[in-house]
CSV table of C-alpha atoms and ligand atoms in Angstrom, one decimal:
chain,number,residue,atom,x,y,z
A,1462,MET,CA,0.4,-6.4,21.1
A,1463,PRO,CA,-2.0,-4.0,19.4
A,1464,TYR,CA,-2.3,-4.5,15.7
A,1465,ARG,CA,-0.6,-1.2,14.8
A,1466,ARG,CA,2.5,-2.0,16.9
A,1467,LYS,CA,2.7,-5.4,15.5
A,1468,PHE,CA,2.1,-4.1,12.0
A,1469,LEU,CA,4.8,-1.6,12.2
A,1470,LYS,CA,7.3,-3.9,13.9
A,1471,ARG,CA,6.8,-6.4,11.1
A,1472,ALA,CA,6.5,-3.9,8.3
A,1473,GLY,CA,9.7,-2.2,9.0
A,1474,TYR,CA,12.7,-3.9,7.7
A,1475,THR,CA,13.8,-2.2,4.5
A,1476,THR,CA,16.8,0.1,4.3
A,1477,LEU,CA,19.3,2.6,3.4
A,1478,SER,CA,22.4,0.6,4.0
A,1479,ALA,CA,21.7,-1.3,0.9
A,1480,LEU,CA,21.5,1.9,-1.0
A,1481,LEU,CA,24.9,2.9,0.4
A,1482,THR,CA,26.3,-0.4,-0.7
A,1483,MET,CA,25.0,0.2,-4.1
A,1484,GLY,CA,26.7,3.6,-4.1
A,1485,PHE,CA,23.4,5.5,-4.4
A,1486,LEU,CA,24.1,7.8,-1.5
A,1487,GLN,CA,27.9,7.7,-1.4
A,1488,LYS,CA,28.3,11.2,-2.7
A,1489,ASP,CA,25.8,12.6,-0.2
A,1490,ARG,CA,27.9,11.2,2.5
A,1491,GLN,CA,31.0,12.9,1.5
A,1492,LYS,CA,29.4,16.3,1.8
A,1493,GLU,CA,30.0,17.7,5.2
A,1494,ASP,CA,26.7,19.6,5.7
A,1495,GLY,CA,24.8,17.1,3.7
A,1496,SER,CA,22.7,19.9,2.2
A,1497,THR,CA,22.9,19.7,-1.6
A,1498,ASN,CA,24.3,16.5,-3.0
A,1499,ALA,CA,24.5,14.5,-6.2
A,1500,ALA,CA,21.1,12.8,-5.7
A,1501,THR,CA,19.3,16.0,-5.1
A,1502,ALA,CA,20.8,17.7,-8.1
A,1503,ASN,CA,20.0,14.6,-10.1
A,1504,TYR,CA,16.3,14.8,-9.2
A,1505,LEU,CA,16.1,18.5,-9.8
A,1506,SER,CA,17.8,18.6,-13.1
A,1507,ALA,CA,16.1,15.5,-14.4
A,1508,SER,CA,14.5,16.1,-17.7
A,1509,ALA,CA,12.3,19.2,-18.0
A,1510,ASN,CA,9.0,17.4,-17.6
A,1511,VAL,CA,9.9,16.1,-14.2
A,1512,ASN,CA,7.2,18.4,-12.9
A,1513,SER,CA,4.5,16.9,-15.1
A,1514,PRO,CA,1.7,15.2,-13.2
A,1515,LEU,CA,2.8,11.8,-12.0
A,1516,ARG,CA,-0.2,10.2,-13.8
A,1517,GLN,CA,1.1,11.6,-17.0
A,1518,LEU,CA,4.6,10.4,-16.5
A,1519,ALA,CA,3.2,7.0,-15.5
A,1520,ALA,CA,0.9,6.9,-18.5
A,1521,ALA,CA,3.8,7.5,-20.9
A,1522,LYS,CA,5.1,4.1,-19.7
A,1523,GLY,CA,1.7,2.4,-19.8
A,1524,LYS,CA,1.5,2.6,-16.0
A,1525,LEU,CA,-0.7,4.0,-13.3
A,1526,TYR,CA,0.1,6.2,-10.3
A,1527,GLY,CA,-2.3,6.8,-7.5
A,1528,ALA,CA,-2.9,7.3,-3.8
A,1529,ALA,CA,-5.3,6.2,-1.0
A,1530,VAL,CA,-7.9,9.0,-0.6
A,1531,SER,CA,-10.4,9.9,1.9
A,1532,SER,CA,-13.9,11.1,0.9
A,1533,GLU,CA,-14.0,13.5,3.8
A,1534,PHE,CA,-10.9,15.4,2.6
A,1535,LEU,CA,-11.9,15.3,-1.0
A,1536,LEU,CA,-15.1,17.1,0.0
A,1537,GLN,CA,-13.6,19.5,2.5
A,1538,GLU,CA,-10.2,20.4,1.1
A,1539,LYS,CA,-10.1,21.9,-2.4
A,1540,GLY,CA,-6.3,22.0,-2.6
A,1541,TYR,CA,-6.2,18.3,-1.7
A,1542,ALA,CA,-8.9,17.3,-4.2
A,1543,ASP,CA,-7.2,19.3,-6.9
A,1544,LEU,CA,-3.9,17.6,-6.2
A,1545,ILE,CA,-5.4,14.1,-6.4
A,1546,ALA,CA,-7.1,15.0,-9.7
A,1547,ARG,CA,-3.9,16.4,-11.1
A,1548,GLU,CA,-1.5,13.6,-10.0
A,1549,CYS,CA,-3.5,10.4,-9.8
A,1550,SER,CA,-4.9,7.9,-12.4
A,1551,ILE,CA,-6.0,5.4,-9.8
A,1552,VAL,CA,-7.2,5.8,-6.2
A,1553,THR,CA,-7.9,3.5,-3.3
A,1554,PRO,CA,-10.5,4.5,-0.7
A,1555,ASN,CA,-8.8,4.7,2.7
A,1556,GLY,CA,-11.8,3.2,4.5
A,1557,GLU,CA,-14.9,3.8,2.5
A,1558,LEU,CA,-15.1,0.3,1.0
A,1559,LYS,CA,-14.3,-1.6,4.2
A,1560,TRP,CA,-17.0,-3.8,5.7
A,1561,ASN,CA,-17.7,-1.4,8.6
A,1562,ALA,CA,-18.4,1.3,6.0
A,1563,THR,CA,-20.4,-0.7,3.5
A,1564,GLU,CA,-22.4,-3.1,5.7
A,1565,PRO,CA,-22.5,-1.6,9.2
A,1566,GLN,CA,-25.6,-3.6,10.1
A,1567,PRO,CA,-26.1,-7.2,8.8
A,1568,GLY,CA,-27.6,-7.0,5.3
A,1569,LYS,CA,-27.9,-3.2,5.3
A,1570,PHE,CA,-25.6,-1.6,2.8
A,1571,THR,CA,-24.5,2.0,2.6
A,1572,PHE,CA,-22.4,3.4,-0.2
A,1573,GLU,CA,-22.6,7.1,0.3
A,1574,SER,CA,-19.0,7.9,1.0
A,1575,ALA,CA,-17.6,5.3,-1.4
A,1576,ASP,CA,-19.9,6.6,-4.1
A,1577,ALA,CA,-18.6,10.1,-3.4
A,1578,ILE,CA,-15.1,8.8,-4.3
A,1579,ALA,CA,-16.4,6.9,-7.3
A,1580,GLY,CA,-18.1,10.2,-8.5
A,1581,PHE,CA,-14.9,12.1,-8.1
A,1582,CYS,CA,-13.1,9.4,-10.1
A,1583,GLN,CA,-15.6,9.6,-12.9
A,1584,LYS,CA,-15.3,13.3,-13.1
A,1585,HIS,CA,-11.5,13.2,-13.3
A,1586,ASN,CA,-11.0,10.0,-15.3
A,1587,ILE,CA,-9.4,8.1,-12.4
A,1588,GLN,CA,-9.6,4.4,-11.8
A,1589,LEU,CA,-10.9,3.1,-8.5
A,1590,HIS,CA,-9.3,0.2,-6.7
A,1591,GLY,CA,-11.8,-1.7,-4.5
A,1592,HIS,CA,-10.3,-2.1,-1.0
A,1593,THR,CA,-11.3,-4.5,0.5
A,1594,LEU,CA,-13.9,-7.3,0.8
A,1595,PHE,CA,-12.3,-9.4,3.5
A,1596,TRP,CA,-10.1,-8.2,6.4
A,1597,HIS,CA,-9.7,-8.8,10.1
A,1598,MET,CA,-9.9,-5.1,10.7
A,1599,GLY,CA,-12.2,-2.3,9.5
A,1600,LYS,CA,-15.1,-4.6,10.3
A,1601,PRO,CA,-18.3,-4.0,12.4
A,1602,ASP,CA,-18.4,-5.5,15.9
A,1603,TRP,CA,-21.2,-8.0,15.0
A,1604,LEU,CA,-19.0,-9.6,12.4
A,1605,PRO,CA,-16.8,-12.6,13.4
A,1606,TYR,CA,-13.4,-13.2,11.9
A,1607,PRO,CA,-13.5,-15.1,9.7
A,1608,PRO,CA,-17.1,-14.4,8.8
A,1609,THR,CA,-19.3,-17.4,7.9
A,1610,LEU,CA,-19.6,-18.3,4.2
A,1611,LYS,CA,-23.2,-17.1,4.2
A,1612,MET,CA,-22.1,-13.6,5.5
A,1613,LEU,CA,-19.4,-13.5,3.0
A,1614,GLU,CA,-21.8,-14.3,0.1
A,1615,ARG,CA,-24.2,-11.6,1.2
A,1616,HIS,CA,-21.4,-9.1,1.6
A,1617,ILE,CA,-19.7,-9.8,-1.7
A,1618,LYS,CA,-22.9,-9.8,-3.6
A,1619,GLY,CA,-24.0,-6.5,-1.9
A,1620,VAL,CA,-20.7,-4.6,-2.4
A,1621,MET,CA,-19.4,-6.0,-5.7
A,1622,GLY,CA,-22.9,-6.0,-7.1
A,1623,HIS,CA,-23.2,-2.3,-6.4
A,1624,TYR,CA,-20.1,-1.6,-8.5
A,1625,ARG,CA,-20.7,-4.2,-11.2
A,1626,ASN,CA,-21.5,-1.5,-13.8
A,1627,SER,CA,-19.2,1.1,-12.5
A,1628,PRO,CA,-17.2,2.8,-15.2
A,1629,VAL,CA,-14.3,3.5,-12.8
A,1630,LEU,CA,-14.0,0.5,-10.4
A,1631,LYS,CA,-11.7,-1.9,-12.2
A,1632,SER,CA,-10.1,-4.0,-9.5
A,1633,TRP,CA,-10.7,-5.5,-6.0
A,1634,ASP,CA,-8.6,-6.5,-3.1
A,1635,ILE,CA,-10.6,-9.7,-2.7
A,1636,ALA,CA,-8.7,-10.5,0.6
A,1637,ASN,CA,-6.5,-8.4,2.7
A,1638,GLU,CA,-3.8,-9.4,5.1
A,1639,ILE,CA,-4.8,-13.1,5.5
A,1640,ILE,CA,-1.3,-14.2,6.4
A,1641,ALA,CA,-0.4,-14.1,10.2
A,1642,ASP,CA,2.4,-11.9,11.4
A,1643,SER,CA,4.5,-14.8,12.6
A,1644,GLU,CA,4.5,-18.5,13.0
A,1645,ASN,CA,3.3,-18.2,16.6
A,1646,GLU,CA,0.1,-16.7,15.4
A,1647,THR,CA,-1.1,-19.3,13.0
A,1648,ASP,CA,-2.4,-22.9,13.2
A,1649,ASN,CA,-1.3,-23.5,9.7
A,1650,ALA,CA,2.4,-24.0,9.2
A,1651,THR,CA,2.2,-24.3,5.4
A,1652,TYR,CA,0.1,-21.3,4.5
A,1653,GLY,CA,0.5,-19.3,7.7
A,1654,LEU,CA,-3.1,-18.1,7.6
A,1655,ARG,CA,-4.5,-16.1,10.5
A,1656,LYS,CA,-6.2,-18.3,13.1
A,1657,GLY,CA,-9.5,-19.7,12.0
A,1658,VAL,CA,-8.9,-19.0,8.3
A,1659,LYS,CA,-8.8,-22.0,6.0
A,1660,ARG,CA,-7.3,-22.0,2.6
A,1661,GLU,CA,-10.6,-23.3,1.2
A,1662,LEU,CA,-12.4,-20.3,2.6
A,1663,ILE,CA,-10.1,-17.9,0.7
A,1664,ARG,CA,-10.5,-20.0,-2.5
A,1665,ASP,CA,-14.3,-19.8,-2.0
A,1666,LEU,CA,-14.1,-16.1,-1.5
A,1667,PHE,CA,-12.4,-15.7,-4.9
A,1668,LEU,CA,-15.0,-18.1,-6.5
A,1669,ILE,CA,-17.9,-16.1,-5.1
A,1670,ALA,CA,-16.3,-12.9,-6.3
A,1671,ALA,CA,-15.9,-14.3,-9.8
A,1672,SER,CA,-19.5,-15.4,-9.8
A,1673,VAL,CA,-20.7,-11.9,-9.0
A,1674,ASP,CA,-18.4,-10.0,-11.4
A,1675,ASN,CA,-15.5,-11.5,-13.2
A,1676,THR,CA,-14.8,-8.5,-15.3
A,1677,LYS,CA,-12.7,-6.8,-12.6
A,1678,LYS,CA,-9.1,-7.6,-11.6
A,1679,PHE,CA,-8.8,-9.7,-8.5
A,1680,TYR,CA,-5.9,-9.2,-6.0
A,1681,LEU,CA,-4.6,-10.8,-2.8
A,1682,ASN,CA,-3.1,-7.9,-0.8
A,1683,ASP,CA,-0.6,-8.0,2.1
A,1684,PHE,CA,2.2,-6.3,3.9
A,1685,GLY,CA,5.6,-7.5,5.2
A,1686,ILE,CA,6.2,-9.4,2.0
A,1687,GLU,CA,8.8,-7.1,0.5
A,1688,GLY,CA,11.7,-9.5,1.0
A,1689,ALA,CA,12.4,-13.2,1.7
A,1690,THR,CA,10.6,-13.6,5.0
A,1691,TRP,CA,8.5,-16.3,6.7
A,1692,LYS,CA,5.5,-14.2,5.7
A,1693,SER,CA,6.3,-13.7,2.0
A,1694,ASP,CA,7.0,-17.4,1.7
A,1695,ARG,CA,3.5,-18.2,3.1
A,1696,PHE,CA,1.9,-15.5,1.0
A,1697,LEU,CA,3.5,-17.0,-2.2
A,1698,LYS,CA,2.3,-20.5,-1.2
A,1699,MET,CA,-1.3,-19.2,-0.9
A,1700,VAL,CA,-1.0,-17.5,-4.3
A,1701,GLU,CA,0.2,-20.8,-5.7
A,1702,TYR,CA,-2.6,-22.7,-4.1
A,1703,LEU,CA,-5.2,-20.3,-5.5
A,1704,LYS,CA,-3.6,-20.6,-9.0
A,1705,ASN,CA,-3.6,-24.4,-8.7
A,1706,SER,CA,-7.3,-24.3,-7.6
A,1707,ASP,CA,-8.1,-22.6,-10.9
A,1708,VAL,CA,-9.6,-19.5,-9.3
A,1709,LYS,CA,-9.4,-16.1,-10.9
A,1710,ILE,CA,-6.5,-14.2,-9.3
A,1711,ASP,CA,-5.0,-11.5,-11.5
A,1712,GLY,CA,-2.4,-10.0,-9.2
A,1713,ALA,CA,-0.8,-9.6,-5.8
A,1714,GLY,CA,-0.9,-6.4,-3.9
A,1715,ILE,CA,2.5,-5.7,-2.2
A,1716,GLN,CA,1.5,-3.0,0.3
A,1717,SER,CA,5.0,-1.6,0.8
A,1718,HIS,CA,4.8,0.2,4.1
A,1719,LEU,CA,8.5,0.4,4.2
A,1720,TRP,CA,11.1,1.4,6.8
A,1721,PHE,CA,14.6,2.3,5.8
A,1722,SER,CA,17.5,2.8,8.2
A,1723,THR,CA,21.2,3.1,8.0
A,1724,ALA,CA,21.1,0.6,10.8
A,1725,TYR,CA,19.7,-2.4,8.9
A,1726,GLY,CA,19.6,-3.6,5.3
A,1727,PHE,CA,17.0,-3.9,2.6
A,1728,ASP,CA,16.6,-7.4,1.2
A,1729,LYS,CA,17.0,-6.6,-2.4
A,1730,LYS,CA,17.6,-10.1,-3.5
A,1731,GLY,CA,14.7,-11.5,-1.5
A,1732,PHE,CA,12.4,-8.8,-2.9
A,1733,ASN,CA,13.4,-9.5,-6.4
A,1734,SER,CA,12.8,-13.2,-5.9
A,1735,VAL,CA,9.2,-12.4,-4.6
A,1736,LEU,CA,8.6,-10.4,-7.7
A,1737,LYS,CA,10.0,-13.1,-9.9
A,1738,ARG,CA,7.9,-15.9,-8.3
A,1739,LEU,CA,4.8,-13.8,-8.8
A,1740,ASN,CA,5.6,-13.2,-12.4
A,1741,ASP,CA,6.4,-16.9,-12.9
A,1742,LEU,CA,3.0,-17.7,-11.5
A,1743,GLN,CA,1.4,-15.1,-13.9
A,1744,VAL,CA,0.1,-13.2,-10.9
A,1745,LYS,CA,0.9,-9.5,-11.6
A,1746,PRO,CA,2.7,-7.7,-8.7
A,1747,ILE,CA,1.4,-4.2,-8.0
A,1748,ILE,CA,2.3,-1.8,-5.3
A,1749,THR,CA,-0.8,-0.9,-3.3
A,1750,GLU,CA,0.1,1.1,-0.1
A,1751,LEU,CA,3.6,2.5,-0.5
A,1752,ASP,CA,5.0,4.9,2.1
A,1753,ILE,CA,8.4,5.3,3.6
A,1754,ILE,CA,9.6,5.8,7.1
A,1755,ILE,CA,13.2,6.6,8.0
A,1756,ASP,CA,14.0,4.8,11.2
A,1757,ALA,CA,16.7,5.7,13.8
A,1758,PRO,CA,19.4,6.8,13.6
A,1759,LEU,CA,17.7,9.9,12.3
A,1760,PRO,CA,19.5,12.6,10.3
A,1761,ASP,CA,20.0,16.0,11.8
A,1762,SER,CA,17.8,17.9,9.4
A,1763,ILE,CA,14.5,17.5,7.6
A,1764,LYS,CA,16.3,18.3,4.4
A,1765,LYS,CA,18.5,15.2,4.8
A,1766,LEU,CA,15.6,13.1,5.8
A,1767,ASP,CA,13.6,14.1,2.7
A,1768,GLN,CA,16.6,13.2,0.7
A,1769,MET,CA,16.7,9.8,2.3
A,1770,VAL,CA,13.0,9.2,1.7
A,1771,ALA,CA,13.4,10.2,-1.9
A,1772,ASP,CA,16.4,8.0,-2.5
A,1773,SER,CA,14.5,5.1,-0.9
A,1774,TYR,CA,11.5,5.6,-3.2
A,1775,LYS,CA,13.7,5.7,-6.2
A,1776,ARG,CA,15.7,2.6,-5.4
A,1777,TYR,CA,12.5,0.7,-4.5
A,1778,LEU,CA,10.6,1.7,-7.6
A,1779,ASP,CA,13.5,0.9,-9.8
A,1780,LEU,CA,13.4,-2.7,-8.6
A,1781,CYS,CA,9.6,-2.8,-9.1
A,1782,PHE,CA,9.7,-1.4,-12.6
A,1783,ALA,CA,12.5,-3.7,-13.6
A,1784,ALA,CA,10.1,-6.6,-12.7
A,1785,GLY,CA,7.3,-5.1,-14.8
A,1786,VAL,CA,5.2,-3.5,-12.0
A,1787,ASP,CA,2.6,-1.3,-13.7
A,1788,THR,CA,0.7,0.2,-10.8
A,1789,VAL,CA,2.0,2.2,-7.9
A,1790,ILE,CA,-0.3,3.5,-5.2
A,1791,THR,CA,1.0,5.5,-2.3
A,1792,TRP,CA,-0.9,5.3,1.0
A,1793,GLY,CA,-2.0,8.9,0.9
A,1794,ILE,CA,-0.4,11.7,-1.1
A,1795,THR,CA,0.4,14.3,1.5
A,1796,ASP,CA,2.2,14.1,4.9
A,1797,ARG,CA,-0.7,16.2,6.2
A,1798,HIS,CA,-3.0,13.1,6.2
A,1799,THR,CA,-0.6,10.2,6.6
A,1800,TRP,CA,-1.9,7.4,8.8
A,1801,ILE,CA,1.5,7.2,10.3
A,1802,ARG,CA,1.1,10.5,12.1
A,1803,HIS,CA,-2.3,9.5,13.6
A,1804,PRO,CA,-2.2,8.8,17.3
A,1805,ASP,CA,-3.7,5.4,16.8
A,1806,TRP,CA,-1.0,4.3,14.4
A,1807,MET,CA,2.0,6.2,15.5
A,1808,PRO,CA,5.0,3.9,15.2
A,1809,GLY,CA,6.5,2.5,18.3
A,1810,LYS,CA,10.0,2.7,19.8
A,1811,THR,CA,11.6,5.5,17.9
A,1812,PHE,CA,8.6,7.8,17.5
A,1813,ARG,CA,5.6,7.0,19.8
A,1814,ASN,CA,7.0,8.6,23.0
A,1815,ASN,CA,9.1,11.2,21.3
A,1816,PRO,CA,6.8,14.0,20.0
A,1817,SER,CA,9.9,16.1,19.1
A,1818,LEU,CA,10.6,13.4,16.4
A,1819,TRP,CA,7.2,13.4,14.8
A,1820,LYS,CA,8.2,16.0,12.3
A,1821,PHE,CA,10.5,13.3,10.9
A,1822,LEU,CA,7.5,11.3,9.8
A,1823,ARG,CA,7.4,12.5,6.2
A,1824,PRO,CA,6.5,9.3,4.2
A,1825,LEU,CA,4.7,10.7,1.2
A,1826,PRO,CA,5.4,12.6,-2.0
A,1827,PHE,CA,3.8,16.0,-0.9
A,1828,ASP,CA,4.3,17.9,2.3
A,1829,GLU,CA,1.8,19.2,4.8
A,1830,ASN,CA,1.2,22.2,2.6
A,1831,LEU,CA,0.7,20.1,-0.5
A,1832,GLN,CA,4.0,21.2,-1.9
A,1833,PRO,CA,6.0,18.6,-3.8
A,1834,LYS,CA,8.9,17.0,-2.0
A,1835,LEU,CA,12.0,15.4,-3.4
A,1836,ALA,CA,10.2,12.1,-3.0
A,1837,ARG,CA,7.7,13.3,-5.7
A,1838,ASN,CA,10.6,14.0,-8.0
A,1839,ALA,CA,12.1,10.6,-7.2
A,1840,ILE,CA,8.9,8.9,-8.2
A,1841,ALA,CA,8.7,11.0,-11.3
A,1842,GLN,CA,12.2,10.0,-12.3
A,1843,ALA,CA,11.6,6.4,-11.6
A,1844,PHE,CA,8.6,6.5,-14.0
A,1845,GLN,CA,10.6,8.4,-16.6
A,1846,GLN,CA,13.4,5.8,-16.5
A,1847,ALA,CA,11.2,2.8,-16.5
A,1848,THR,CA,11.4,0.7,-19.6
B,2112,9MR,O1,-4.9,4.2,6.8
B,2112,9MR,C1,-6.1,3.5,7.3
B,2112,9MR,C2,-6.6,4.1,8.6
B,2112,9MR,O2,-7.0,5.4,8.4
B,2112,9MR,C3,-7.8,3.2,9.1
B,2112,9MR,O3,-8.2,3.7,10.3
B,2112,9MR,C4,-7.4,1.8,9.2
B,2112,9MR,C5,-8.5,0.9,9.7
B,2112,9MR,O4,-9.6,0.9,8.7
B,2112,9MR,O5,-6.9,1.3,8.0
B,2112,9MR,C6,-5.8,2.0,7.5
B,2112,9MR,O6,-5.4,1.5,6.2
B,2112,9MR,C7,-4.8,0.2,6.3
B,2112,9MR,C8,-5.2,-0.6,5.0
B,2112,9MR,O7,-6.6,-0.6,4.9
B,2112,9MR,C9,-4.6,-2.0,5.0
B,2112,9MR,N1,-3.2,-2.0,5.2
B,2112,9MR,C10,-2.7,-1.2,6.3
B,2112,9MR,C11,-3.2,0.3,6.2
B,2112,9MR,C12,-2.7,1.1,7.3
B,2112,9MR,O8,-3.0,0.6,8.5
């Protein structure tokens, strides 16, 4: 199965039925036309400064809000660049710091597009999250997975070295998506690592990174860990192993490519236990790639869909903030550029072969015209209510 299909299959298990159980959408349901409802009114009449930039609302609580950005759009679309500058206090490069971008030929490093983002960050006082030094995708064809230790050393020195004195780059996803998607795809029952990856290699990766630049925050980043799953259990075991090996690991990136549906439930209890275990291990959970898809059965209007997306954001972020999460990064900011609408990544089953449904893929806080959606207000309100 291609990565994207597998990814989406695994990533999607979060839901609205849990929200219904919690009464969050009950009032919406009683309305016959579903148009205006309690939750909408709630977001719109939230305190006057709900329209303040998200970065400002986040900062008021000592938190960061940001998005994945692309250098191409920052350069070409003024409205997009202005929106990022206004709303974000942290950004992640969509692809500009991946191995295929930074070391396309062995030992030959290029930072033009990543530096364009870093320059933008400096101009607008935005932090840069370094994504990523180690991944099985976004890599040049010549590079094996996993790479040899020698290749890893050269790469980490080259890339981290380049940003050692950067005033904006403050954190690195040292390793991304090292846990296999299921137990059939690993040779390692305990840690569930992708085939060929050994726990010691990951430990060495963190050690090399610390030897190059230990002034940044170091994260292990993954998806499909937003609940009590086979995968989250393995992920937590790896985090524990790294902690016990005395390597520098500051946090865990919980990607949060979430699917909600009235047809299946969100594992609130499981998610809370993941957050708690990370906190107990003193490994800070942050949200690195949040976006929300509503899965079938789809509502009969975009308005209702946007409401469901917004409510899902609110409910999810409430749980995150209750556990002390201080950084929320959405995977993009506008539905115009969401990866989920790209032909290569279009989600299977419900959407892939149904072009008439693609308009229901509205996972981000701003719409195609860069206008704020209810989801933006939901995020704003979650920040405002965070303690
Ligand atoms: O959104 C990104 C897409 O544009 C790229 O083509 C792809 C490969 O580099 O990576 C996507 O971003 C992924 C991120 O780096 C890691 N987690 C999953 C993201 C969505 O696939």
